[in-house]
Structure formats: C-alpha cells, structure tokens
Amino acid sequence: MIMPPLPNPQDLPLATQVAQMVVVRASGHVFDHQIRYPAWEPPAATLQSWLTDLGVGGVILLGGSAAELWLRTQQLQSWATLPLLLAADIEEGVGQRFAGATEFPPPMALAAIAQQDLPTAIALAQQMGATTAQEALAIGLNWVLAPVVDVNNNPANPVINVRAFGETPAIVGQLATAFIQGAQAYPVLTAAKHFPGHGDTAIDSHLDLPVLPHSWERLVKVEWPPFVAAIAAGVDAVMSAHVQIPALDPQYPATLSKQALTMGLRHHLGFEGLVVTDALVMGAIANRYGANEAPVLAVEAGADILLMPLDPVGAVEAVCTAVERGRISQARILASVERIWRAKQKVMAAPPCTAVGEWVTRLAQPASRQVAAQILTTSQRVRVQQPLVRADSPQHWRNLIVVDRALNCPYLDRHTPAIVLPSQWGYDRLHLVDQSLGDPNLAALEPVPTLVQIFVRGNPFRGSAALLPAVQPWLQTLGDSRSDPYGNRQLLRGLVIYGSPYAMDALLPLLPPEIPWVFSYGQMPAAQAIALQALADCHP
C-alpha cells in the first residue's frame, strides 16, 4: 500500500514523537490463535491500538511463512497512522525466520571460507546481503536487523557463536561490510550489532547480564574495528548490547549507558545513524530495571529506538513524564525523531509488492539457493577415508540424532534428509536425544552399528552451546572397536555435526582416524543433504 508523506516531526505532539521511538514485537502469523509467545506478542486488538492510537514507530516480527508475512506487513501498515519500520532478525536470510524464503548458513561459515579464499567469501557475503534485502522487501519488511559484527573470540559464547562473521576483527569487518554493501542495492535499513561488543561473553544476555573486564584500549583494538568498518560502509543503525563494561561505565550496561552510546558510539566512532537498543524484555535489562525506567535510561543514554519495551504504553508515558520534568530535553527527543524520519524516508522509496506474483518471483529463486548451497559446500569440513558403511539389506542399524530442543526443531521432520537418507542406507532405527531434557542413559542402548548426527549451536535462551556431558564418553565408547560384540569394527560408523565448530573440535580427539565425519555450519535440510552425501562419498 502507498503511505502518505511524513509530517514535520516538530508538528507532532510529544507523545507521538516518543511513540515513534518505540518498536514493538508481534507475531508474523495473521490470526491471534496462532500466537506462540503471548507474553511478548499482543493480540490483534492490542497491536492495532498501539499502532493507531499510540502511534508506535515500528514492529519487529517473528514466525509464520513468507506468504503470511506479505499479508501481515500490509495489515500492519494499514493500521498505522504513520509509515512503520518493519523489522526482523534475519541474520541468516529471510528463510531463517519465515518459511519458504532463502535460508543461508550462519555467518561464521563465511569466515571459514575466508581463511582459504577471502575474495570468494567477500563476494558470497555481498550476495547474501543482497538476497536478504531483496526478499525482505518482497514481503514488506524494510529493516534487516543484521549484520552481527561482534568478534566471537570466546568459544564458550552461548548466544553470539556462529552468528558472528568470525573470530578476528579484520575478517568480521570485511565480511560485514560486504553484507551491508550487498543490502544497499535495495532501499532497506541494516543494523550492526551489538555495540560495544558481545563476542567475548560466556553469559546469554537474554537470561542475565554479562560483565566484561575489557579496557578502553582493548575495545578500540578488538571489539570496535568491525563497527568502524560498518559505519564507514554506511550502515543505517547500530544495536546496543546488554553487556556491562566497567571501564566504560561502572554503573550501567551499554544499552543504558551514556558513556557507551553517546560518548563511545556517537562521539568516538562518529556514528550519525539510528541507535537501537537490543530487546528491552531480555533478562539482562528486564530483571534489573523497571519496565518504565529502562526506556527512560535508554533515551538518556542516547538510544533513538526502544526495541520491545515490556510495557509500550507505560514506556511512552514514562519518557514523556521525564521530558515534562526536565530530566530529558525536548530537543533530545526531536533529534531521535529526525533520525527516524531520515530512515523512514529511505525505505519509503521502495515500490511495494501489491500482487502475489510480484513477491513470489523474488523469493527463494534458484540463484539465491545456489549461493546458500555454495556457502554450505565450501565451508564444510570433511574427513572420509572410507565412506559410510551401508547395509545391503535392512539391518535396522541406529540413526541417533541429538538436538537442542525436540519440541522446537524447525529443521527436522520425517521427510528431512537427516532421517530419510540414513534410513535408505540401513540406519532406520531412529533414536532422538533431546538435550533440553538432560543427560540420557546412552549406555543402556543396544549395541548396534550407529550413525550419530548432532545439531548444536549457540542460540538465544539456551544458555550454552556445549554438548551434554554424556555424549562425549558415549561417542568414545562407540568408537572403540572392542565395543562391537559381533566383530572388530567400531559401532560408531559415522558422525555428522551441524552448527557449532567448537563442538566439532571438542569431539575430534575422541574419534579414531578411520571414522568418517562431516561438519556443516548449517542445520537446515539443504545442509543435511550436502553433509550426508559427503559422508557417503570418499574424501581422503
């Protein structure tokens, strides 16, 4: 739909100006009964009131298919009194969040390619950014909350992990810059995150507040160069991190710290675009600061966008009260609204997709899926001296799959390659281990030839990117030829790990050299098919 031009921000009432600084969470599904996270995703009547009556400036969406998003974004824009910023955390392509669109491997896969062929990695990162932006626009999104520019120099990082473009500032900066440049072919916003750096944390800020001992000199040398590169590339927004660095601010986490956002990001790095908080519902903030005090502190610190406040209405009222009492100046609010206006004017230049045929032809095209497959194949690690042993006849060998959460597993069903292909090869006795349920009694399993597939990576709210303690000794036992009561072959016939290279590196010392294994950064069905085919082939 065509939105009317933006009014002069100075002509808006204070409450409307402040509301434009708020971005609320909503389900990507169209109907209320499909809402999966009711604590964060309001029903339609509440959401419509926030957009129409309160006048919030944007919505961040999660869930649903790409087709649903096309309907949903049109609905939201029709409810809004002013054009909306419509955002999503699509760091790995639109298909990461909305089924049907292109899904890419996590950014760390590009870092693996860069170690061998930096020009190819940069070209692929640029194509990834362009595809993500094009597909976002096709379904009505205008703000890509990517790239992550954190330097993941802590292997135990439970939440950044493979979401980062690497472990060194130079590689992260180069690949993030390429992603931004690719996205800039389309009128969408990008966002570098999470300032002043979330890569060296061992605590998930969705759950609690990480505290880092880094000095100013360390930040300038390690954490900040990728932000400098992203700013130089013209990134539209920078997202704050819910981390506390006493050298910057001994009292507040970066999201609520003037020393971090205004002195560090604005003055030291010279960033003039949008400063957006990470979600204010996250434990690092929500567990320590009041629902209405946190937004006020964030605005005082220098934030332009308040992402997912616990109480949007209360947040607007609290910031207005702070202005009326002189705690925050009206000029400070107007400065943020003017930055928001510049961002909205950029995305309003995009012609909307108003017909089904328009957006269908822009999603998951063969060329885009081929780029994703190239990243998967080129970043994959393989050691297959002898291919996976297959059964000449049904043997009912075991296909043991370890997952983070079986009840929230978008990459597995009865038709995905991780289940179908092993079954065709004689590994048709499926055994699913859910890490969220604690250590299973693996030692009690019947000793039969086993293919092990492990899906593990850093994910928000998981709190860890490590394997269950029981998995490593059990794999070691399977890999011992003495464990096979029927012969002298190891019961472990093959291993595939999808996701975390750190988990793969932890298991490698336990594997005899003759055991074939494959590591893939991806977890989606395309990654499964490519990895399992490599396991079935011979790669000395």
Coordinates of C-alpha atoms in Angstrom, one line a residue, residues 195-197 216 219 224 238 240-241 243-245 247-250 252-271 275 300-303:
F195 CA 27.8 -2.4 20.5
P196 CA 30.2 -2.2 22.3
G197 CA 30.8 -5.9 21.6
W216 CA 39.1 1.1 26.6
L219 CA 37.8 -2.3 22.9
W224 CA 35.3 -1.8 17.7
V238 CA 23.7 0.2 15.4
S240 CA 23.4 -1.9 21.6
A241 CA 24.5 -4.8 23.7
V243 CA 26.6 -6.1 28.5
Q244 CA 28.3 -4.1 31.2
I245 CA 31.9 -3.0 30.8
A247 CA 35.9 0.6 32.0
L248 CA 33.1 2.3 30.0
D249 CA 30.5 2.6 32.7
P250 CA 30.8 1.2 36.2
Y252 CA 25.0 0.7 33.7
P253 CA 25.0 -1.8 30.9
A254 CA 25.8 -0.4 27.5
T255 CA 22.1 -0.1 26.5
L256 CA 21.5 2.3 29.4
S257 CA 24.9 4.0 29.4
K258 CA 25.6 7.5 28.0
Q259 CA 29.3 6.7 28.2
A260 CA 28.8 3.8 25.8
L261 CA 26.1 5.1 23.4
T262 CA 26.8 8.8 23.3
M263 CA 30.5 9.2 24.2
G264 CA 31.6 5.9 22.7
L265 CA 29.4 5.3 19.6
R266 CA 28.4 8.8 18.7
H267 CA 31.4 10.9 19.7
H268 CA 34.3 8.5 19.5
L269 CA 33.2 6.5 16.4
G270 CA 31.3 9.3 14.8
F271 CA 28.1 7.4 14.1
V275 CA 20.9 3.8 17.7
E300 CA 19.1 9.4 28.3
A301 CA 21.9 7.2 27.2
G302 CA 21.4 8.1 23.5
A303 CA 19.1 5.5 22.1

